[in-house]
PDB file of C-alpha atoms in Angstrom:
ATOM      1  CA  MET A   1      25.500 -10.245  -6.772  1.00 34.00           C
ATOM      2  CA  ILE A   2      22.043  -9.045  -8.407  1.00 42.00           C
ATOM      3  CA  ASN A   3      20.967 -10.221 -11.457  1.00 45.00           C
ATOM      4  CA  SER A   4      17.586  -9.729 -13.812  1.00 42.00           C
ATOM      5  CA  LYS A   5      15.702 -12.133 -15.615  1.00 39.00           C
ATOM      6  CA  PHE A   6      12.685 -12.619 -17.631  1.00 36.00           C
ATOM      7  CA  GLU A   7       9.313 -14.504 -16.644  1.00 37.00           C
ATOM      8  CA  THR A   8       6.314 -15.490 -18.729  1.00 36.00           C
ATOM      9  CA  MET A   9       3.250 -14.870 -16.478  1.00 40.00           C
ATOM     10  CA  ALA A  10      -0.401 -15.346 -18.184  1.00 45.00           C
ATOM     11  CA  SER A  11      -0.310 -13.274 -21.758  1.00 46.00           C
ATOM     12  CA  PHE A  12       2.246 -10.914 -20.418  1.00 58.00           C
ATOM     13  CA  VAL A  13       6.067 -10.905 -19.896  1.00 71.00           C
ATOM     14  CA  ALA A  14       7.564  -9.603 -16.435  1.00 83.00           C
ATOM     15  CA  LYS A  15      10.974  -8.228 -16.301  1.00 93.00           C
ATOM     16  CA  LYS A  16      12.694  -8.902 -13.396  1.00 94.00           C
ATOM     17  CA  TYR A  17      15.337  -7.555 -10.904  1.00 95.00           C
ATOM     18  CA  SER A  18      16.461 -10.539  -8.581  1.00 92.00           C
ATOM     19  CA  SER A  19      18.619 -11.379  -5.687  1.00 86.00           C
ATOM     20  CA  ALA A  20      20.816 -13.956  -6.293  1.00 82.00           C
ATOM     21  CA  SER A  21      18.782 -16.566  -4.188  1.00 82.00           C
ATOM     22  CA  GLY A  22      16.126 -15.710  -7.005  1.00 85.00           C
ATOM     23  CA  ASP A  23      14.030 -13.137  -4.956  1.00 88.00           C
ATOM     24  CA  CYS A  24      12.414 -10.628  -6.965  1.00 93.00           C
ATOM     25  CA  MET A  25      13.156  -7.099  -6.080  1.00 94.00           C
ATOM     26  CA  LEU A  26      12.160  -5.165  -8.791  1.00 96.00           C
ATOM     27  CA  SER A  27       9.683  -6.016 -11.855  1.00 96.00           C
ATOM     28  CA  LEU A  28       7.720  -4.208 -14.414  1.00 96.00           C
ATOM     29  CA  GLN A  29       5.276  -6.010 -16.528  1.00 94.00           C
ATOM     30  CA  GLU A  30       1.889  -5.042 -18.722  1.00 92.00           C
ATOM     31  CA  THR A  31      -1.327  -7.090 -18.974  1.00 87.00           C
ATOM     32  CA  ASP A  32      -4.986  -6.529 -19.831  1.00 86.00           C
ATOM     33  CA  ALA A  33      -7.160  -4.876 -16.932  1.00 86.00           C
ATOM     34  CA  GLY A  34      -9.170  -7.852 -17.334  1.00 83.00           C
ATOM     35  CA  LEU A  35      -6.542 -10.282 -16.182  1.00 84.00           C
ATOM     36  CA  LEU A  36      -6.756  -8.235 -12.749  1.00 89.00           C
ATOM     37  CA  ALA A  37     -10.584  -8.936 -12.299  1.00 89.00           C
ATOM     38  CA  HIS A  38      -9.969 -11.467  -9.471  1.00 89.00           C
ATOM     39  CA  PRO A  39      -8.754 -10.749  -6.151  1.00 89.00           C
ATOM     40  CA  SER A  40      -4.995 -11.022  -5.851  1.00 91.00           C
ATOM     41  CA  GLN A  41      -2.413 -10.288  -3.032  1.00 92.00           C
ATOM     42  CA  HIS A  42       1.179  -9.490  -3.570  1.00 92.00           C
ATOM     43  CA  SER A  43       4.320  -9.647  -0.969  1.00 92.00           C
ATOM     44  CA  ARG A  44       5.645  -6.695  -2.856  1.00 95.00           C
ATOM     45  CA  TYR A  45       4.569  -2.794  -2.997  1.00 96.00           C
ATOM     46  CA  THR A  46       2.395  -2.825  -6.210  1.00 96.00           C
ATOM     47  CA  ILE A  47       1.916   0.197  -8.733  1.00 97.00           C
ATOM     48  CA  LEU A  48      -0.703  -0.077 -11.626  1.00 96.00           C
ATOM     49  CA  PHE A  49      -0.295   2.328 -14.280  1.00 96.00           C
ATOM     50  CA  ILE A  50      -3.494   3.067 -16.121  1.00 94.00           C
ATOM     51  CA  LYS A  51      -3.293   5.309 -19.153  1.00 93.00           C
ATOM     52  CA  GLU A  52      -6.945   5.291 -20.156  1.00 93.00           C
ATOM     53  CA  GLY A  53     -10.258   4.150 -19.708  1.00 92.00           C
ATOM     54  CA  LYS A  54     -12.680   3.760 -16.842  1.00 92.00           C
ATOM     55  CA  GLY A  55     -13.626   1.453 -13.973  1.00 93.00           C
ATOM     56  CA  VAL A  56     -13.900   0.483 -10.558  1.00 93.00           C
ATOM     57  CA  PHE A  57     -10.741  -0.218  -8.171  1.00 94.00           C
ATOM     58  CA  GLN A  58     -11.109  -2.204  -5.324  1.00 92.00           C
ATOM     59  CA  ALA A  59      -8.578  -2.411  -2.487  1.00 90.00           C
ATOM     60  CA  ASP A  60      -9.461  -4.589   0.501  1.00 86.00           C
ATOM     61  CA  PHE A  61     -12.977  -3.331   1.228  1.00 77.00           C
ATOM     62  CA  GLY A  62     -12.980   0.243  -0.490  1.00 84.00           C
ATOM     63  CA  SER A  63     -13.957   0.800  -4.049  1.00 86.00           C
ATOM     64  CA  PHE A  64     -12.881   3.246  -6.040  1.00 90.00           C
ATOM     65  CA  SER A  65     -14.130   4.867  -9.446  1.00 92.00           C
ATOM     66  CA  PHE A  66     -11.925   5.947 -11.718  1.00 93.00           C
ATOM     67  CA  GLU A  67     -10.692   7.814 -15.070  1.00 94.00           C
ATOM     68  CA  GLY A  68      -7.474   7.199 -16.488  1.00 93.00           C
ATOM     69  CA  PRO A  69      -4.902   8.361 -16.847  1.00 96.00           C
ATOM     70  CA  VAL A  70      -4.044   7.419 -12.973  1.00 96.00           C
ATOM     71  CA  ILE A  71      -1.881   5.603 -10.799  1.00 97.00           C
ATOM     72  CA  PHE A  72      -3.118   3.253  -8.136  1.00 96.00           C
ATOM     73  CA  PHE A  73      -0.677   2.126  -5.249  1.00 96.00           C
ATOM     74  CA  ALA A  74      -1.002  -1.323  -2.777  1.00 95.00           C
ATOM     75  CA  THR A  75       0.998  -2.172   0.150  1.00 94.00           C
ATOM     76  CA  PRO A  76       1.840  -5.981   0.778  1.00 94.00           C
ATOM     77  CA  TYR A  77      -0.871  -8.227   1.239  1.00 93.00           C
ATOM     78  CA  GLN A  78      -3.558  -5.719   0.297  1.00 93.00           C
ATOM     79  CA  ALA A  79      -6.198  -7.488  -1.769  1.00 91.00           C
ATOM     80  CA  ILE A  80      -6.573  -5.440  -5.130  1.00 93.00           C
ATOM     81  CA  HIS A  81      -8.411  -6.076  -8.127  1.00 92.00           C
ATOM     82  CA  PHE A  82     -10.688  -4.306 -10.655  1.00 92.00           C
ATOM     83  CA  LYS A  83     -14.413  -4.487 -10.256  1.00 91.00           C
ATOM     84  CA  GLU A  84     -14.825  -3.283 -13.004  1.00 90.00           C
ATOM     85  CA  ALA A  85     -12.054  -3.333 -15.571  1.00 87.00           C
ATOM     86  CA  PRO A  86     -11.421  -0.754 -18.271  1.00 86.00           C
ATOM     87  CA  LEU A  87     -10.420  -1.909 -21.948  1.00 80.00           C
ATOM     88  CA  SER A  88      -7.026  -1.122 -21.833  1.00 84.00           C
ATOM     89  CA  ARG A  89      -3.724  -1.837 -20.828  1.00 88.00           C
ATOM     90  CA  VAL A  90      -2.134  -1.653 -17.165  1.00 93.00           C
ATOM     91  CA  ARG A  91       1.524  -1.388 -16.243  1.00 95.00           C
ATOM     92  CA  MET A  92       2.421  -3.092 -12.923  1.00 95.00           C
ATOM     93  CA  LEU A  93       5.791  -1.981 -10.980  1.00 97.00           C
ATOM     94  CA  GLN A  94       6.439  -3.974  -8.163  1.00 96.00           C
ATOM     95  CA  PHE A  95       9.178  -3.683  -5.554  1.00 96.00           C
ATOM     96  CA  HIS A  96      10.759  -5.558  -2.687  1.00 95.00           C
ATOM     97  CA  GLY A  97      11.194  -3.591   0.525  1.00 92.00           C
ATOM     98  CA  ASP A  98      14.520  -4.808   0.604  1.00 90.00           C
ATOM     99  CA  PHE A  99      15.395  -3.492  -2.520  1.00 94.00           C
ATOM    100  CA  TYR A 100      13.645   0.223  -1.567  1.00 94.00           C
ATOM    101  CA  CYS A 101      12.732   0.819   1.953  1.00 92.00           C
ATOM    102  CA  ILE A 102      10.357   3.477   1.839  1.00 93.00           C
ATOM    103  CA  GLU A 103      10.854   4.317   5.965  1.00 90.00           C
ATOM    104  CA  TYR A 104      14.273   4.682   5.469  1.00 88.00           C
ATOM    105  CA  HIS A 105      14.177   6.748   2.470  1.00 89.00           C
ATOM    106  CA  LYS A 106      11.358   9.072   3.729  1.00 87.00           C
ATOM    107  CA  ALA A 107      13.384  12.200   3.939  1.00 83.00           C
ATOM    108  CA  GLU A 108      13.842  11.871   0.235  1.00 82.00           C
ATOM    109  CA  VAL A 109      10.441  10.482  -0.837  1.00 87.00           C
ATOM    110  CA  ALA A 110       7.488  11.013   1.659  1.00 85.00           C
ATOM    111  CA  CYS A 111       5.674   8.422   0.321  1.00 88.00           C
ATOM    112  CA  ASN A 112       5.182   6.174   3.227  1.00 88.00           C
ATOM    113  CA  GLY A 113       1.679   7.053   4.817  1.00 87.00           C
ATOM    114  CA  LEU A 114       1.087   9.198   1.481  1.00 91.00           C
ATOM    115  CA  LEU A 115       1.041   6.535  -1.347  1.00 93.00           C
ATOM    116  CA  PHE A 116       1.252   3.859   0.728  1.00 94.00           C
ATOM    117  CA  ASN A 117       0.073   3.057   4.412  1.00 92.00           C
ATOM    118  CA  ASN A 118      -2.691   5.148   4.620  1.00 89.00           C
ATOM    119  CA  ILE A 119      -6.285   3.715   5.689  1.00 91.00           C
ATOM    120  CA  PHE A 120      -8.114   7.106   4.965  1.00 90.00           C
ATOM    121  CA  LEU A 121      -6.919   8.398   1.540  1.00 86.00           C
ATOM    122  CA  GLU A 122      -7.707   6.986  -1.929  1.00 88.00           C
ATOM    123  CA  PRO A 123      -5.076   4.703  -2.935  1.00 92.00           C
ATOM    124  CA  SER A 124      -4.773   6.699  -6.253  1.00 94.00           C
ATOM    125  CA  ILE A 125      -3.369   9.898  -7.780  1.00 95.00           C
ATOM    126  CA  ALA A 126      -5.243  11.095 -11.283  1.00 95.00           C
ATOM    127  CA  LEU A 127      -2.665  12.615 -14.009  1.00 96.00           C
ATOM    128  CA  LEU A 128      -3.092  15.315 -16.082  1.00 96.00           C
ATOM    129  CA  PRO A 129      -2.132  14.614 -19.908  1.00 95.00           C
ATOM    130  CA  GLU A 130       1.478  15.721 -19.515  1.00 96.00           C
ATOM    131  CA  GLU A 131       2.067  13.899 -16.259  1.00 97.00           C
ATOM    132  CA  SER A 132       0.598  10.523 -17.734  1.00 96.00           C
ATOM    133  CA  VAL A 133       3.424  11.348 -20.684  1.00 96.00           C
ATOM    134  CA  SER A 134       5.988  11.922 -17.798  1.00 96.00           C
ATOM    135  CA  PHE A 135       5.307   8.588 -15.921  1.00 97.00           C
ATOM    136  CA  SER A 136       5.287   6.878 -19.312  1.00 96.00           C
ATOM    137  CA  GLU A 137       8.662   7.695 -20.308  1.00 96.00           C
ATOM    138  CA  LEU A 138       9.825   6.881 -16.863  1.00 96.00           C
ATOM    139  CA  MET A 139       8.689   3.467 -17.140  1.00 95.00           C
ATOM    140  CA  THR A 140      10.192   3.182 -20.531  1.00 95.00           C
ATOM    141  CA  GLN A 141      13.475   3.761 -19.256  1.00 96.00           C
ATOM    142  CA  LEU A 142      12.871   1.414 -16.164  1.00 96.00           C
ATOM    143  CA  ASP A 143      12.131  -0.888 -19.009  1.00 95.00           C
ATOM    144  CA  ALA A 144      15.166  -0.315 -21.033  1.00 96.00           C
ATOM    145  CA  GLU A 145      17.234  -0.565 -17.947  1.00 97.00           C
ATOM    146  CA  LEU A 146      15.774  -3.901 -17.060  1.00 96.00           C
ATOM    147  CA  SER A 147      16.175  -5.262 -20.342  1.00 94.00           C
ATOM    148  CA  ARG A 148      19.850  -4.926 -20.305  1.00 94.00           C
ATOM    149  CA  GLU A 149      22.035  -7.986 -19.706  1.00 91.00           C
ATOM    150  CA  GLU A 150      23.480  -6.543 -16.284  1.00 92.00           C
ATOM    151  CA  PRO A 151      21.062  -3.836 -15.426  1.00 94.00           C
ATOM    152  CA  ASN A 152      22.532  -1.468 -12.725  1.00 95.00           C
ATOM    153  CA  GLU A 153      20.984  -1.503  -9.605  1.00 95.00           C
ATOM    154  CA  ALA A 154      21.679   1.997  -8.732  1.00 96.00           C
ATOM    155  CA  VAL A 155      19.907   3.258 -11.863  1.00 97.00           C
ATOM    156  CA  LEU A 156      16.729   0.948 -11.262  1.00 97.00           C
ATOM    157  CA  THR A 157      16.978   2.388  -7.518  1.00 96.00           C
ATOM    158  CA  ALA A 158      16.980   5.897  -9.020  1.00 96.00           C
ATOM    159  CA  TYR A 159      14.175   5.621 -11.490  1.00 97.00           C
ATOM    160  CA  LEU A 160      11.961   3.895  -8.595  1.00 97.00           C
ATOM    161  CA  GLN A 161      13.118   6.714  -6.171  1.00 96.00           C
ATOM    162  CA  LEU A 162      11.953   9.760  -9.124  1.00 96.00           C
ATOM    163  CA  TYR A 163       8.838   7.675  -9.480  1.00 97.00           C
ATOM    164  CA  LEU A 164       7.767   7.826  -5.927  1.00 97.00           C
ATOM    165  CA  ALA A 165       9.059  11.434  -5.401  1.00 96.00           C
ATOM    166  CA  LYS A 166       6.552  12.575  -8.752  1.00 96.00           C
ATOM    167  CA  ALA A 167       3.844  10.740  -7.535  1.00 96.00           C
ATOM    168  CA  SER A 168       3.996  11.814  -3.790  1.00 95.00           C
ATOM    169  CA  GLN A 169       4.829  15.805  -5.127  1.00 93.00           C
ATOM    170  CA  ILE A 170       1.181  15.201  -7.194  1.00 94.00           C
ATOM    171  CA  LYS A 171      -0.250  13.538  -4.346  1.00 93.00           C
ATOM    172  CA  LEU A 172       0.372  16.630  -1.927  1.00 88.00           C
ATOM    173  CA  LYS A 173      -0.636  19.073  -4.350  1.00 85.00           C
ATOM    174  CA  SER A 174      -4.195  17.520  -4.687  1.00 79.00           C
ATOM    175  CA  ALA A 175      -4.522  17.503  -1.092  1.00 62.00           C
ATOM    176  CA  PRO A 176      -6.131  21.339  -0.782  1.00 51.00           C
ATOM    177  CA  ALA A 177      -8.923  20.457  -3.222  1.00 51.00           C
ATOM    178  CA  LYS A 178     -10.099  17.724  -0.900  1.00 51.00           C
ATOM    179  CA  LEU A 179     -10.093  19.735   1.739  1.00 44.00           C
ATOM    180  CA  GLN A 180     -12.612  21.510   0.336  1.00 46.00           C
ATOM    181  CA  LYS A 181     -15.191  18.906   1.110  1.00 56.00           C
ATOM    182  CA  ASN A 182     -13.634  18.503   4.679  1.00 70.00           C
ATOM    183  CA  ASP A 183     -15.711  17.355   7.471  1.00 83.00           C
ATOM    184  CA  SER A 184     -14.579  18.538  10.652  1.00 88.00           C
ATOM    185  CA  LEU A 185     -16.084  16.020  12.820  1.00 91.00           C
ATOM    186  CA  LEU A 186     -14.750  13.083  10.823  1.00 92.00           C
ATOM    187  CA  GLU A 187     -11.120  14.731  10.813  1.00 91.00           C
ATOM    188  CA  ASP A 188     -11.715  14.401  14.649  1.00 94.00           C
ATOM    189  CA  PHE A 189     -12.504  10.852  14.010  1.00 96.00           C
ATOM    190  CA  LYS A 190      -9.142  10.389  12.428  1.00 94.00           C
ATOM    191  CA  ILE A 191      -7.435  12.088  15.095  1.00 94.00           C
ATOM    192  CA  ALA A 192      -9.179  10.119  17.965  1.00 96.00           C
ATOM    193  CA  LEU A 193      -8.424   6.770  16.262  1.00 96.00           C
ATOM    194  CA  GLU A 194      -4.894   7.667  15.971  1.00 95.00           C
ATOM    195  CA  THR A 195      -4.586   8.357  19.472  1.00 95.00           C
ATOM    196  CA  ASN A 196      -7.038   5.341  20.882  1.00 96.00           C
ATOM    197  CA  PHE A 197      -6.708   2.766  18.409  1.00 96.00           C
ATOM    198  CA  LEU A 198      -4.493   0.399  20.934  1.00 95.00           C
ATOM    199  CA  ARG A 199      -6.929   0.497  23.511  1.00 94.00           C
ATOM    200  CA  MET A 200     -10.803   1.671  22.143  1.00 96.00           C
ATOM    201  CA  ARG A 201     -11.800  -1.186  19.459  1.00 95.00           C
ATOM    202  CA  LYS A 202     -15.482  -0.532  19.365  1.00 96.00           C
ATOM    203  CA  PRO A 203     -16.935   2.023  17.011  1.00 97.00           C
ATOM    204  CA  ALA A 204     -19.516   3.312  20.042  1.00 97.00           C
ATOM    205  CA  ASP A 205     -16.508   4.077  21.686  1.00 96.00           C
ATOM    206  CA  TYR A 206     -15.430   6.825  19.109  1.00 97.00           C
ATOM    207  CA  ALA A 207     -19.516   7.573  18.582  1.00 97.00           C
ATOM    208  CA  ALA A 208     -19.712   8.370  22.257  1.00 96.00           C
ATOM    209  CA  LEU A 209     -16.667  10.314  21.925  1.00 95.00           C
ATOM    210  CA  LEU A 210     -17.761  12.611  19.240  1.00 95.00           C
ATOM    211  CA  HIS A 211     -21.393  12.859  20.650  1.00 95.00           C
ATOM    212  CA  LEU A 212     -22.867  10.998  17.985  1.00 95.00           C
ATOM    213  CA  SER A 213     -24.830   7.934  17.792  1.00 96.00           C
ATOM    214  CA  PRO A 214     -22.793   4.580  16.330  1.00 96.00           C
ATOM    215  CA  ASN A 215     -25.639   4.818  13.761  1.00 96.00           C
ATOM    216  CA  ALA A 216     -24.857   8.613  12.641  1.00 96.00           C
ATOM    217  CA  LEU A 217     -21.048   7.866  12.738  1.00 96.00           C
ATOM    218  CA  ALA A 218     -21.094   4.612  10.541  1.00 96.00           C
ATOM    219  CA  LYS A 219     -22.881   6.739   7.997  1.00 94.00           C
ATOM    220  CA  ARG A 220     -20.872   9.445   7.839  1.00 93.00           C
ATOM    221  CA  CYS A 221     -17.946   7.454   7.904  1.00 93.00           C
ATOM    222  CA  SER A 222     -19.045   5.407   4.931  1.00 90.00           C
ATOM    223  CA  ARG A 223     -19.998   8.783   2.906  1.00 88.00           C
ATOM    224  CA  TYR A 224     -16.713  10.420   3.884  1.00 89.00           C
ATOM    225  CA  PHE A 225     -13.987   7.430   3.685  1.00 88.00           C
ATOM    226  CA  GLY A 226     -15.857   4.858   2.006  1.00 85.00           C
ATOM    227  CA  LYS A 227     -15.632   2.345   5.007  1.00 90.00           C
ATOM    228  CA  SER A 228     -17.026   1.799   8.014  1.00 94.00           C
ATOM    229  CA  PRO A 229     -15.632   2.704  11.274  1.00 96.00           C
ATOM    230  CA  SER A 230     -15.007  -0.962  12.218  1.00 96.00           C
ATOM    231  CA  ARG A 231     -13.414  -1.537   8.994  1.00 94.00           C
ATOM    232  CA  LEU A 232     -11.108   1.550   9.981  1.00 96.00           C
ATOM    233  CA  ILE A 233     -10.289   0.546  13.577  1.00 97.00           C
ATOM    234  CA  GLN A 234      -9.430  -3.025  12.177  1.00 96.00           C
ATOM    235  CA  GLU A 235      -6.844  -1.828   9.542  1.00 95.00           C
ATOM    236  CA  ARG A 236      -5.435   0.743  11.789  1.00 96.00           C
ATOM    237  CA  ILE A 237      -4.457  -2.185  13.951  1.00 97.00           C
ATOM    238  CA  VAL A 238      -3.304  -4.356  11.030  1.00 96.00           C
ATOM    239  CA  LEU A 239      -1.208  -1.444   9.594  1.00 95.00           C
ATOM    240  CA  GLU A 240       0.683  -1.137  12.933  1.00 96.00           C
ATOM    241  CA  ALA A 241       1.140  -4.596  13.331  1.00 97.00           C
ATOM    242  CA  LYS A 242       2.588  -4.677   9.475  1.00 95.00           C
ATOM    243  CA  LYS A 243       4.840  -1.886  10.581  1.00 93.00           C
ATOM    244  CA  LYS A 244       6.224  -3.919  13.647  1.00 95.00           C
ATOM    245  CA  LEU A 245       6.730  -7.020  11.712  1.00 95.00           C
ATOM    246  CA  HIS A 246       8.331  -5.041   8.914  1.00 93.00           C
ATOM    247  CA  LEU A 247      10.209  -2.576  10.973  1.00 92.00           C
ATOM    248  CA  SER A 248      11.221  -4.387  14.011  1.00 94.00           C
ATOM    249  CA  ARG A 249      13.088  -7.796  15.626  1.00 95.00           C
ATOM    250  CA  GLN A 250      10.264  -8.038  18.258  1.00 96.00           C
ATOM    251  CA  SER A 251       8.977 -11.632  18.208  1.00 96.00           C
ATOM    252  CA  ILE A 252       5.126 -12.421  17.197  1.00 97.00           C
ATOM    253  CA  LYS A 253       4.607 -12.416  21.135  1.00 97.00           C
ATOM    254  CA  GLU A 254       6.348  -9.113  21.469  1.00 97.00           C
ATOM    255  CA  ILE A 255       3.940  -7.215  19.013  1.00 97.00           C
ATOM    256  CA  ALA A 256       0.851  -8.977  20.208  1.00 97.00           C
ATOM    257  CA  TYR A 257       1.273  -7.929  23.634  1.00 97.00           C
ATOM    258  CA  SER A 258       2.427  -4.276  22.579  1.00 97.00           C
ATOM    259  CA  LEU A 259      -0.871  -4.252  20.725  1.00 97.00           C
ATOM    260  CA  ASN A 260      -2.896  -4.971  23.431  1.00 96.00           C
ATOM    261  CA  PHE A 261      -3.766  -8.969  22.145  1.00 96.00           C
ATOM    262  CA  GLU A 262      -4.538 -11.282  24.878  1.00 92.00           C
ATOM    263  CA  ASP A 263      -2.095 -13.427  23.511  1.00 93.00           C
ATOM    264  CA  GLU A 264      -0.042 -14.062  20.334  1.00 95.00           C
ATOM    265  CA  TYR A 265      -2.692 -17.092  19.049  1.00 96.00           C
ATOM    266  CA  TYR A 266      -5.679 -14.427  19.306  1.00 96.00           C
ATOM    267  CA  PHE A 267      -3.335 -11.719  17.414  1.00 97.00           C
ATOM    268  CA  SER A 268      -2.246 -14.119  14.625  1.00 97.00           C
ATOM    269  CA  ARG A 269      -6.104 -15.440  14.148  1.00 97.00           C
ATOM    270  CA  PHE A 270      -7.193 -11.590  13.989  1.00 97.00           C
ATOM    271  CA  PHE A 271      -4.299 -10.499  11.403  1.00 97.00           C
ATOM    272  CA  LYS A 272      -4.746 -13.843   9.192  1.00 96.00           C
ATOM    273  CA  LYS A 273      -8.462 -12.897   8.888  1.00 95.00           C
ATOM    274  CA  LEU A 274      -7.945  -9.641   7.592  1.00 93.00           C
ATOM    275  CA  THR A 275      -4.903 -10.264   5.530  1.00 94.00           C
ATOM    276  CA  LYS A 276      -5.393 -13.608   4.538  1.00 93.00           C
ATOM    277  CA  VAL A 277      -1.724 -14.716   5.489  1.00 95.00           C
ATOM    278  CA  SER A 278      -0.259 -15.144   9.363  1.00 97.00           C
ATOM    279  CA  PRO A 279       1.962 -12.899  10.614  1.00 97.00           C
ATOM    280  CA  GLN A 280       5.144 -15.030  10.527  1.00 96.00           C
ATOM    281  CA  THR A 281       4.298 -15.380   6.876  1.00 96.00           C
ATOM    282  CA  PHE A 282       4.646 -11.725   6.128  1.00 95.00           C
ATOM    283  CA  ARG A 283       7.314 -11.182   7.902  1.00 95.00           C
ATOM    284  CA  GLU A 284       9.124 -13.981   5.916  1.00 93.00           C
ATOM    285  CA  LYS A 285       7.844 -12.905   2.652  1.00 91.00           C
ATOM    286  CA  THR A 286       7.879  -8.977   3.253  1.00 92.00           C
ATOM    287  CA  GLY A 287      11.453  -9.375   5.291  1.00 89.00           C
ATOM    288  CA  ILE A 288      12.498  -7.311   8.024  1.00 89.00           C
ATOM    289  CA  SER A 289      13.811  -3.418   7.084  1.00 88.00           C
ATOM    290  CA  ILE A 290      17.193  -1.949   7.924  1.00 83.00           C
ATOM    291  CA  MET A 291      15.465   0.274   9.905  1.00 82.00           C
ATOM    292  CA  ALA A 292      15.276  -2.639  12.415  1.00 85.00           C
ATOM    293  CA  ASP A 293      18.526  -2.465  13.333  1.00 79.00           C
ATOM    294  CA  LEU A 294      19.476   1.386  12.781  1.00 74.00           C
ATOM    295  CA  SER A 295      16.535   1.770  15.411  1.00 54.00           C
ATOM    296  CA  ILE A 296      18.353  -0.312  18.136  1.00 46.00           C
TER     297      ILE A 296
END
């Protein structure tokens, strides 16, 4: 049985939809952006809706300037905060992978690799005024359902799916405009990284592949992606590790070897250095997806 409950956090109230064991499956809360000025990590998918104001958002080592209305998206255990917080309220929507599996529902909502789990794209969408109104109304409806004594899980799931579908549609629509500043060489780097990240771990290897000096690749990557080549390589490995931890029942040792680490202990140190949590803790907090059993 699933039930909802209210929880007071800092200066705001979080409306939650929890499992019978008390695990939070879905939550919605509102707070001042200034309270998110320090890096924090969450075991759930996190969506931040900012109606107005300017600032700088930090996700792991990437910084993104913005002007509201805007929505930011963060995957489990990304370190997120506002380096420069707008003087406005922020609505935070969070959901557990067991409540809504973005991989399982990819046919209905193509948000995996678009809104979440993409190391190359900015983790946000800028909204037009009418789009902002639409998302505000959707969150108000979600809030009303969470406020019911016995919220309907199907209704909550439908609202969340609609939210993600609308956001994905806007993200896809904005893609052609971003391609106007396309750097074909850096797009080749993306392909090379996707193809070779399991065996090529040094930026110099990719620089040689692209006939660039390591320094030239580093400068162009920083301008184009806002991240260094070494950081992108590390994030791609961690992204694959997160997928295997969440979407499979492979042991930590099996995952380590599949990612070409010498042993599970080296893999665990690498993963924890990047995410601040161990692979085992990540798996325990995010859960194992239903996709793990469907793929057997």
